[in-house]
Amino acid sequence: MAIKIPALGSIYMESCRRHDVAPRTEFLSALFKADVKKSRHELCVLEILLDHVKDVDFHPLLEVTTRIGDSEIEAVDVLNESSCALNGEYALVLIRSIDQKLRIVDLQDLSFGKDFLRDVSQRGLQCQVLNLRSSHFRKLNLVGEFLRLHTLNLDYSTMLSSFREDCFSSMPNLMCLSMCETRISNLWTTIAALSKLPSLVELRFQNWICCNDVGSSGSSGGDDQTGPSQPSNASHLEMPPISLNLLIDLDVMTEQAIRNLLPFSMNQNFQNANEDSSDDSEVDFSIHLENDQLDSSHSAPPGWNREINLPSETTSAALSNQNGEESSEGAISGHVADVSFKYISEHAPPICFEQHYREFMIASIPQLRVLDNLPIRNIDREIANLTFFEHFERLPYRRSDKENVVSILQKREIRAIPSSFRTQKQMPMDPVGKSQHSYARSLCAAKMGSSAWPYMHSLSISGNDLGDENGSFRPRQFEYHPTNSSLMVFGTLDGEVVVVNHEKQKIVSYIPSFGTMNSVLGLCWLKHFPSRLIAGSDNGSLKLYDIQHFPSTSNGLRTASSVTFDEFDQLTSVHVNSTDELFLASGYSKNVALYDINSGRRLQVFTDMHQEHINVVKFSNRSPSIFATSSFDQDIKMWDLRQKPIRPCYTATSSKGNVMVCFSPDDHYLLASAVDNEVKQLLAADGSLHLDFQIPATGRSQNYTRSYYLNGKDYIISGSCDEHVVRVCCAQTGRRLRDISLEGKASGSSMFVQSLRGDPFRPFNMSILAAYTRPSSKSEIVKVNLLASSECNKESSSGGSSFPFNSMGG
């Protein structure tokens, strides 16, 4: 027989007496309220308020909570509205002792500490609604079992920036998720995490508040105007799981049909929105619609804070694309029929400012019904799918479906078997067949499709290898070796040149700085003499090093022999031609110097080639006399040494100052990068525009952008010094394949992309030179493998430290 609620009160009082603890009047009051609900045949809910609960109160409360499963109480809500003195471990024991009758958990994690959050994340909870607003997660890793959870609120978790790979893996029934006022920014990892939620139908990263022309809210009732401006208690989340059928049939339901399907507690909101307004101080996932806001053709989904009655033919896509315009302040305005309206976004994290954010989310989560308080219609989904196809790639090389790596390898092996030896089952499925090149691309697509979190680790090279216990390098420039896949050279802010085996993370050769301190900004390997390289510093120093001819040093490392060239003041760039006979130097001037490598002489200085300084100069990969210059005068110019470059072959103009230019590996294209993400691909033959990658600008005049080719000329990678993201785009279509986000080790640490290069030997591998914004922090070279999962970070023993992450030059 079920334990009566008054009996629970007696158990509590007796336990308080035995433990010599004064009974808490709040708990006794909560028991009384639950008994009153039982007598009225309402849902018998016990609210346990943890505010002001102390450790001495633990044991009496535990004796009651362990018996709730055998009592008349039907559901328990555990709330924490302010600071709490209760030990976090005690709080978890109390919450877990309630077990299957646990309904709502609304906690302030600051009250219980990091161990509390870690335990909840790893072990899970049995509640239906979990409210962890203002939590202090950095990387969300909810991997424990949350099998009954249908609503999760993480609003105002201002430190939350990303998800770990296994996050949300045990939440099969989660339907509603809110993450307003967080730092979430990466579309790809976010979608990969959310894809583990098969029941997700409502998602919110921001609130669209609809106002009329005079600036007042369009809501006729006026009962729910607070929005999420300030955190409230958990009562607004008191709702049973939303029926999926309800969400599916919303477009054709009448008001009466909705009322018939709604559970009792939600139906009450339709009948009397003002009955208990104190419990609804934040618009979240509960329904508050006035009768005059409902019509048979446009019923609002649960969770949409609908402010005005828009005509049924108006969609969220139409608001932004047809009838209105979006401003930089995050507002959308427009005019529908005789109604003027304005939507204002509140509490939006960085992800909401990503180009085509809404379309990306809708196209990537097919079951989603509501996004950011706005409903998703069929027309919205159609537009989203078209927009996604136009601007994004799900998988590289236009692969549309994820394939299994084993299956691809099997197909390749079967095709390699001579036809006379094949069994009937081994005959190829396609009559034409695939080339080995095609199989390699399919393997890339399959591997990349398996995880949105690439394998990233910092290149762990320090002065300890030189016997300097306190030494650490400060990289400023780096280059992969053109013919040896294991070698890389980097120059430092202190004038050192270091050749490393980046696969084994060992120093191969070390060239110390001589004379005054300087930064190495220009590096270039010779192609036909693989042990030689040119290094140039900002003090004008230019040297040719040969790491093969060296005297032995006491520590066994190689010290390179060198040839010194005439200085080029304020140097920023050097580059060697395809025959290793000549190299060019440019810098903070309008001039370019030509040097003869064999003789060590400066042959000529070409003056006034641009109106502003020439940041980067590049020879073509195949023509020894053709080179291109990029300048902050907004021009890219092509030159031919055979014509004694007095005038360029042609000039291509950007809208902003050019940071750099480079040739595609086959010399068919030029990749030009101007300030603030203006990245364009030009035809090398005449400089005409081939492709504008349309990377969104930040509006910052010193956001210097650098871009290079990846996988030959198939893709490009682009990063900027005021942003922590590297973008991977298709070089043929311009569509975005992936964004790679850099995150620092320390809380709140910011970093930026200083330089980057694609690995010339490994598909979808690259290295990024990244640095913290703090001057005292060192920069690091971060290796990225898009074909391997971040799980490799946990398994690899040679990956160095987990990646964290000043100023011109390439």
CSV table of C-alpha atoms in Angstrom, one decimal, residues 313-640:
chain,number,residue,atom,x,y,z
A,313,GLU,CA,1.5,32.3,-46.3
A,314,THR,CA,4.3,34.2,-44.6
A,315,THR,CA,7.2,32.0,-43.7
A,316,SER,CA,10.3,32.7,-41.7
A,317,ALA,CA,12.4,32.5,-44.8
A,318,ALA,CA,10.1,35.0,-46.5
A,319,LEU,CA,10.6,37.4,-43.6
A,320,SER,CA,14.3,37.6,-44.2
A,321,ASN,CA,14.5,37.0,-48.0
A,322,GLN,CA,11.4,38.5,-49.5
A,323,ASN,CA,9.4,40.9,-47.4
A,324,GLY,CA,12.0,42.3,-45.2
A,325,GLU,CA,15.7,43.0,-44.7
A,326,GLU,CA,18.1,42.0,-42.0
A,327,SER,CA,20.1,44.7,-40.2
A,328,SER,CA,23.5,44.4,-38.6
A,329,GLU,CA,21.9,44.8,-35.2
A,330,GLY,CA,20.2,41.4,-35.7
A,331,ALA,CA,16.8,42.8,-36.5
A,332,ILE,CA,14.5,41.7,-39.4
A,333,SER,CA,11.9,44.2,-40.5
A,334,GLY,CA,9.2,44.0,-43.2
A,335,HIS,CA,5.6,44.5,-44.2
A,336,VAL,CA,3.0,41.8,-44.7
A,337,ALA,CA,-0.5,42.9,-46.0
A,338,ASP,CA,-1.4,45.8,-43.7
A,339,VAL,CA,0.7,44.7,-40.8
A,340,SER,CA,4.2,46.2,-40.2
A,341,PHE,CA,6.4,44.1,-38.1
A,342,LYS,CA,10.0,43.8,-36.8
A,343,TYR,CA,11.8,40.8,-35.4
A,344,ILE,CA,14.6,41.5,-32.9
A,345,SER,CA,17.1,38.7,-32.0
A,346,GLU,CA,18.0,38.4,-28.3
A,347,HIS,CA,20.8,36.5,-26.6
A,348,ALA,CA,22.2,35.0,-29.8
A,349,PRO,CA,25.5,33.1,-29.6
A,350,PRO,CA,28.1,33.4,-32.4
A,351,ILE,CA,26.6,30.5,-34.4
A,352,CYS,CA,23.5,32.6,-35.2
A,353,PHE,CA,25.7,35.1,-37.0
A,354,GLU,CA,27.1,32.5,-39.4
A,355,GLN,CA,26.0,33.0,-43.0
A,356,HIS,CA,22.9,30.8,-43.8
A,357,TYR,CA,22.7,29.6,-40.2
A,358,ARG,CA,19.0,29.0,-40.2
A,359,GLU,CA,19.0,27.2,-43.5
A,360,PHE,CA,21.9,25.1,-42.4
A,361,MET,CA,20.2,24.0,-39.2
A,362,ILE,CA,16.9,23.2,-40.9
A,363,ALA,CA,18.5,21.2,-43.8
A,364,SER,CA,20.7,19.3,-41.3
A,365,ILE,CA,18.0,18.3,-38.8
A,366,PRO,CA,15.1,16.8,-40.8
A,367,GLN,CA,12.8,16.2,-37.8
A,368,LEU,CA,13.1,19.7,-36.4
A,369,ARG,CA,9.8,21.6,-36.2
A,370,VAL,CA,10.7,24.8,-34.3
A,371,LEU,CA,14.0,26.8,-34.5
A,372,ASP,CA,14.6,29.9,-32.4
A,373,ASN,CA,10.9,30.4,-31.5
A,374,LEU,CA,9.9,30.4,-35.2
A,375,PRO,CA,8.1,27.4,-36.9
A,376,ILE,CA,9.5,25.5,-39.7
A,377,ARG,CA,7.1,25.1,-42.6
A,378,ASN,CA,7.4,22.9,-45.7
A,379,ILE,CA,8.4,25.9,-47.8
A,380,ASP,CA,11.1,26.8,-45.2
A,381,ARG,CA,12.6,23.3,-45.5
A,382,GLU,CA,12.5,23.5,-49.3
A,383,ILE,CA,14.3,26.8,-49.3
A,384,ALA,CA,16.8,25.5,-46.7
A,385,ASN,CA,17.7,22.5,-48.7
A,386,LEU,CA,18.2,24.6,-51.9
A,387,THR,CA,20.4,27.1,-49.9
A,388,PHE,CA,22.4,24.3,-48.3
A,389,PHE,CA,23.1,22.7,-51.7
A,390,GLU,CA,24.2,26.0,-53.1
A,391,HIS,CA,26.5,27.1,-50.3
A,392,PHE,CA,27.7,23.9,-48.5
A,393,GLU,CA,29.1,20.4,-49.1
A,394,ARG,CA,28.0,17.6,-46.7
A,395,LEU,CA,30.9,15.5,-47.9
A,396,PRO,CA,34.0,16.2,-50.0
A,397,TYR,CA,34.2,15.6,-53.7
A,398,ARG,CA,30.4,16.0,-54.1
A,399,ARG,CA,29.7,12.6,-52.5
A,400,SER,CA,26.1,12.7,-51.4
A,401,ASP,CA,25.9,9.7,-49.1
A,402,LYS,CA,28.2,8.4,-46.4
A,403,GLU,CA,30.0,5.2,-47.4
A,404,ASN,CA,31.6,2.6,-45.2
A,405,VAL,CA,35.4,2.6,-45.5
A,406,VAL,CA,35.5,-1.2,-45.5
A,407,SER,CA,32.9,-1.3,-48.3
A,408,ILE,CA,35.0,1.0,-50.4
A,409,LEU,CA,38.1,-1.0,-49.9
A,410,GLN,CA,36.3,-4.2,-50.8
A,411,LYS,CA,35.0,-2.7,-54.0
A,412,ARG,CA,38.5,-1.6,-54.9
A,413,GLU,CA,40.0,-5.0,-54.2
A,414,ILE,CA,37.3,-6.7,-56.2
A,415,ARG,CA,38.0,-4.5,-59.2
A,416,ALA,CA,41.7,-5.2,-58.9
A,417,ILE,CA,41.0,-9.0,-59.4
A,418,PRO,CA,41.2,-10.0,-63.1
A,419,SER,CA,37.8,-10.5,-64.5
A,420,SER,CA,38.5,-14.2,-65.4
A,421,PHE,CA,39.1,-15.0,-61.7
A,422,ARG,CA,36.1,-13.2,-60.3
A,423,THR,CA,33.1,-15.1,-58.9
A,424,GLN,CA,29.6,-13.9,-59.8
A,425,LYS,CA,29.3,-12.1,-56.4
A,426,GLN,CA,32.6,-10.3,-57.0
A,427,MET,CA,31.5,-8.7,-60.3
A,428,PRO,CA,31.5,-4.9,-60.1
A,429,MET,CA,28.2,-3.2,-59.5
A,430,ASP,CA,28.9,-0.4,-62.0
A,431,PRO,CA,29.6,-1.2,-65.6
A,432,VAL,CA,32.0,1.6,-66.1
A,433,GLY,CA,34.0,1.2,-62.9
A,434,LYS,CA,36.0,3.6,-60.8
A,435,SER,CA,39.6,4.7,-61.1
A,436,GLN,CA,42.0,4.4,-58.2
A,437,HIS,CA,41.8,8.2,-58.0
A,438,SER,CA,38.0,8.0,-57.5
A,439,TYR,CA,38.4,5.4,-54.8
A,440,ALA,CA,40.9,7.6,-53.0
A,441,ARG,CA,38.4,10.4,-53.0
A,442,SER,CA,35.6,8.1,-51.8
A,443,LEU,CA,37.8,7.0,-48.9
A,444,CYS,CA,38.4,10.7,-48.0
A,445,ALA,CA,34.7,11.3,-48.0
A,446,ALA,CA,34.0,8.3,-45.9
A,447,LYS,CA,36.6,9.1,-43.3
A,448,MET,CA,35.6,12.8,-43.1
A,449,GLY,CA,31.9,11.8,-42.8
A,450,SER,CA,32.6,9.6,-39.8
A,451,SER,CA,33.4,12.6,-37.5
A,452,ALA,CA,33.0,16.4,-37.5
A,453,TRP,CA,35.8,16.7,-34.9
A,454,PRO,CA,39.2,16.5,-36.6
A,455,TYR,CA,42.3,15.2,-35.0
A,456,MET,CA,44.2,18.2,-33.8
A,457,HIS,CA,47.4,18.5,-31.8
A,458,SER,CA,50.2,21.0,-31.3
A,459,LEU,CA,53.7,20.3,-32.7
A,460,SER,CA,55.6,19.6,-29.6
A,461,ILE,CA,59.0,21.0,-30.2
A,462,SER,CA,60.9,22.8,-27.5
A,463,GLY,CA,64.4,24.0,-26.6
A,464,ASN,CA,64.7,21.0,-24.3
A,465,ASP,CA,66.0,19.0,-27.3
A,466,LEU,CA,68.9,21.5,-27.4
A,467,GLY,CA,69.7,21.1,-23.7
A,468,ASP,CA,67.9,24.3,-22.8
A,469,GLU,CA,65.5,23.4,-20.0
A,470,ASN,CA,63.7,26.7,-20.0
A,471,GLY,CA,63.7,27.2,-23.8
A,472,SER,CA,60.6,27.3,-25.9
A,473,PHE,CA,60.3,28.3,-29.5
A,474,ARG,CA,58.0,31.1,-30.7
A,475,PRO,CA,57.1,30.2,-34.3
A,476,ARG,CA,56.3,33.1,-36.7
A,477,GLN,CA,56.5,31.4,-40.1
A,478,PHE,CA,56.7,27.8,-41.4
A,479,GLU,CA,56.8,25.8,-44.6
A,480,TYR,CA,56.4,22.1,-45.5
A,481,HIS,CA,59.2,20.5,-47.4
A,482,PRO,CA,58.2,20.1,-51.1
A,483,THR,CA,59.7,16.6,-51.5
A,484,ASN,CA,60.2,15.1,-48.1
A,485,SER,CA,56.9,14.4,-46.4
A,486,SER,CA,58.4,14.3,-42.9
A,487,LEU,CA,60.2,17.7,-42.9
A,488,MET,CA,59.0,21.1,-42.0
A,489,VAL,CA,60.9,24.3,-41.3
A,490,PHE,CA,59.8,27.1,-39.0
A,491,GLY,CA,61.3,30.5,-38.2
A,492,THR,CA,60.8,32.2,-34.9
A,493,LEU,CA,60.2,35.7,-33.5
A,494,ASP,CA,63.7,35.4,-32.1
A,495,GLY,CA,65.4,34.9,-35.4
A,496,GLU,CA,65.9,31.1,-35.2
A,497,VAL,CA,65.4,28.7,-38.0
A,498,VAL,CA,64.4,25.2,-37.0
A,499,VAL,CA,64.1,22.2,-39.3
A,500,VAL,CA,61.9,19.4,-37.7
A,501,ASN,CA,60.7,16.0,-38.5
A,502,HIS,CA,57.0,16.8,-37.8
A,503,GLU,CA,56.0,13.2,-37.9
A,504,LYS,CA,58.3,12.2,-35.1
A,505,GLN,CA,58.4,15.7,-33.6
A,506,LYS,CA,62.2,15.8,-33.5
A,507,ILE,CA,64.5,18.6,-34.4
A,508,VAL,CA,66.7,17.8,-37.4
A,509,SER,CA,68.6,21.1,-37.7
A,510,TYR,CA,68.8,24.2,-35.6
A,511,ILE,CA,70.1,27.6,-36.8
A,512,PRO,CA,70.4,30.1,-33.9
A,513,SER,CA,69.8,33.8,-34.3
A,514,PHE,CA,72.9,35.9,-34.9
A,515,GLY,CA,73.2,39.6,-34.0
A,516,THR,CA,70.1,41.7,-33.1
A,517,MET,CA,66.8,40.1,-32.4
A,518,ASN,CA,64.6,39.7,-35.4
A,519,SER,CA,61.6,37.8,-36.7
A,520,VAL,CA,61.9,35.3,-39.5
A,521,LEU,CA,59.0,36.2,-41.9
A,522,GLY,CA,60.2,34.6,-45.1
A,523,LEU,CA,61.0,30.9,-45.7
A,524,CYS,CA,61.3,28.9,-48.9
A,525,TRP,CA,62.7,25.5,-49.7
A,526,LEU,CA,64.6,24.8,-52.9
A,527,LYS,CA,62.9,22.1,-55.0
A,528,HIS,CA,65.8,20.5,-56.8
A,529,PHE,CA,68.2,20.8,-53.8
A,530,PRO,CA,66.1,19.5,-51.0
A,531,SER,CA,68.6,20.3,-48.2
A,532,ARG,CA,68.6,24.0,-49.0
A,533,LEU,CA,66.3,26.8,-48.0
A,534,ILE,CA,66.1,30.6,-48.1
A,535,ALA,CA,65.3,32.5,-44.9
A,536,GLY,CA,64.6,36.2,-44.6
A,537,SER,CA,64.1,38.3,-41.5
A,538,ASP,CA,62.3,41.5,-40.8
A,539,ASN,CA,65.7,43.2,-40.2
A,540,GLY,CA,66.5,42.6,-43.9
A,541,SER,CA,68.8,39.6,-43.4
A,542,LEU,CA,68.7,37.1,-46.3
A,543,LYS,CA,70.5,33.7,-46.1
A,544,LEU,CA,70.7,30.4,-47.9
A,545,TYR,CA,71.1,27.5,-45.6
A,546,ASP,CA,72.2,24.0,-46.5
A,547,ILE,CA,71.3,21.6,-43.7
A,548,GLN,CA,73.2,18.7,-45.3
A,549,HIS,CA,76.7,20.2,-45.1
A,550,PHE,CA,77.2,20.9,-41.5
A,551,PRO,CA,79.7,20.4,-38.8
A,552,SER,CA,78.8,18.2,-35.9
A,553,THR,CA,77.7,19.8,-32.7
A,554,SER,CA,78.0,18.5,-29.1
A,555,ASN,CA,74.4,17.5,-28.9
A,556,GLY,CA,74.4,15.7,-32.2
A,557,LEU,CA,72.1,18.2,-34.0
A,558,ARG,CA,72.8,19.6,-37.4
A,559,THR,CA,74.0,23.2,-37.8
A,560,ALA,CA,73.6,24.5,-41.3
A,561,SER,CA,76.2,26.1,-43.5
A,562,SER,CA,75.0,29.4,-45.0
A,563,VAL,CA,75.3,32.0,-47.8
A,564,THR,CA,74.5,35.6,-47.1
A,565,PHE,CA,72.8,37.9,-49.7
A,566,ASP,CA,72.4,41.6,-49.8
A,567,GLU,CA,69.8,42.8,-47.3
A,568,PHE,CA,66.3,43.8,-48.2
A,569,ASP,CA,64.9,46.2,-45.6
A,570,GLN,CA,61.7,45.4,-43.8
A,571,LEU,CA,61.3,42.1,-45.5
A,572,THR,CA,58.0,40.2,-45.4
A,573,SER,CA,58.2,37.6,-48.1
A,574,VAL,CA,60.7,35.5,-50.2
A,575,HIS,CA,60.1,32.9,-52.9
A,576,VAL,CA,62.2,30.7,-55.2
A,577,ASN,CA,61.4,30.0,-58.8
A,578,SER,CA,60.8,26.6,-60.3
A,579,THR,CA,64.4,26.0,-61.4
A,580,ASP,CA,66.0,27.0,-58.2
A,581,GLU,CA,68.1,29.7,-60.0
A,582,LEU,CA,66.4,32.9,-58.8
A,583,PHE,CA,64.4,34.1,-55.8
A,584,LEU,CA,62.4,37.3,-55.1
A,585,ALA,CA,62.0,39.4,-51.9
A,586,SER,CA,59.4,41.9,-51.0
A,587,GLY,CA,58.5,43.8,-47.9
A,588,TYR,CA,57.3,47.1,-46.5
A,589,SER,CA,58.1,49.0,-49.7
A,590,LYS,CA,56.9,49.3,-53.3
A,591,ASN,CA,59.9,47.5,-54.6
A,592,VAL,CA,60.8,43.8,-55.3
A,593,ALA,CA,64.4,42.5,-55.4
A,594,LEU,CA,65.6,39.7,-57.7
A,595,TYR,CA,68.5,37.5,-56.5
A,596,ASP,CA,70.7,34.9,-58.2
A,597,ILE,CA,71.1,31.9,-56.0
A,598,ASN,CA,74.2,30.4,-57.7
A,599,SER,CA,76.2,33.6,-57.6
A,600,GLY,CA,74.7,35.0,-54.4
A,601,ARG,CA,74.3,38.4,-56.0
A,602,ARG,CA,71.3,40.7,-56.1
A,603,LEU,CA,70.6,41.1,-59.8
A,604,GLN,CA,68.0,43.9,-59.8
A,605,VAL,CA,65.6,45.9,-57.8
A,606,PHE,CA,62.2,46.6,-59.5
A,607,THR,CA,61.0,49.9,-58.1
A,608,ASP,CA,57.5,51.3,-57.7
A,609,MET,CA,55.7,48.1,-58.8
A,610,HIS,CA,52.7,49.1,-56.6
A,611,GLN,CA,51.3,52.2,-54.8
A,612,GLU,CA,51.5,50.6,-51.4
A,613,HIS,CA,53.8,48.0,-49.8
A,614,ILE,CA,54.1,44.5,-51.4
A,615,ASN,CA,53.3,42.0,-48.7
A,616,VAL,CA,53.8,38.8,-50.7
A,617,VAL,CA,55.5,37.9,-53.9
A,618,LYS,CA,55.2,34.4,-55.5
A,619,PHE,CA,56.8,32.7,-58.5
A,620,SER,CA,54.6,30.3,-60.5
A,621,ASN,CA,55.1,26.6,-59.9
A,622,ARG,CA,56.1,25.8,-63.5
A,623,SER,CA,57.3,28.9,-65.3
A,624,PRO,CA,60.6,30.2,-63.9
A,625,SER,CA,60.0,33.8,-65.1
A,626,ILE,CA,56.4,34.4,-64.1
A,627,PHE,CA,55.6,35.8,-60.7
A,628,ALA,CA,52.7,37.6,-59.0
A,629,THR,CA,52.7,40.4,-56.4
A,630,SER,CA,50.0,41.3,-53.9
A,631,SER,CA,49.9,44.8,-52.3
A,632,PHE,CA,47.8,46.8,-49.9
A,633,ASP,CA,47.1,49.2,-52.8
A,634,GLN,CA,44.3,46.6,-53.5
A,635,ASP,CA,46.0,45.3,-56.7
A,636,ILE,CA,47.2,41.8,-57.7
A,637,LYS,CA,49.7,42.0,-60.6
A,638,MET,CA,51.2,39.4,-62.8
A,639,TRP,CA,54.8,39.9,-64.1
A,640,ASP,CA,57.1,38.3,-66.6
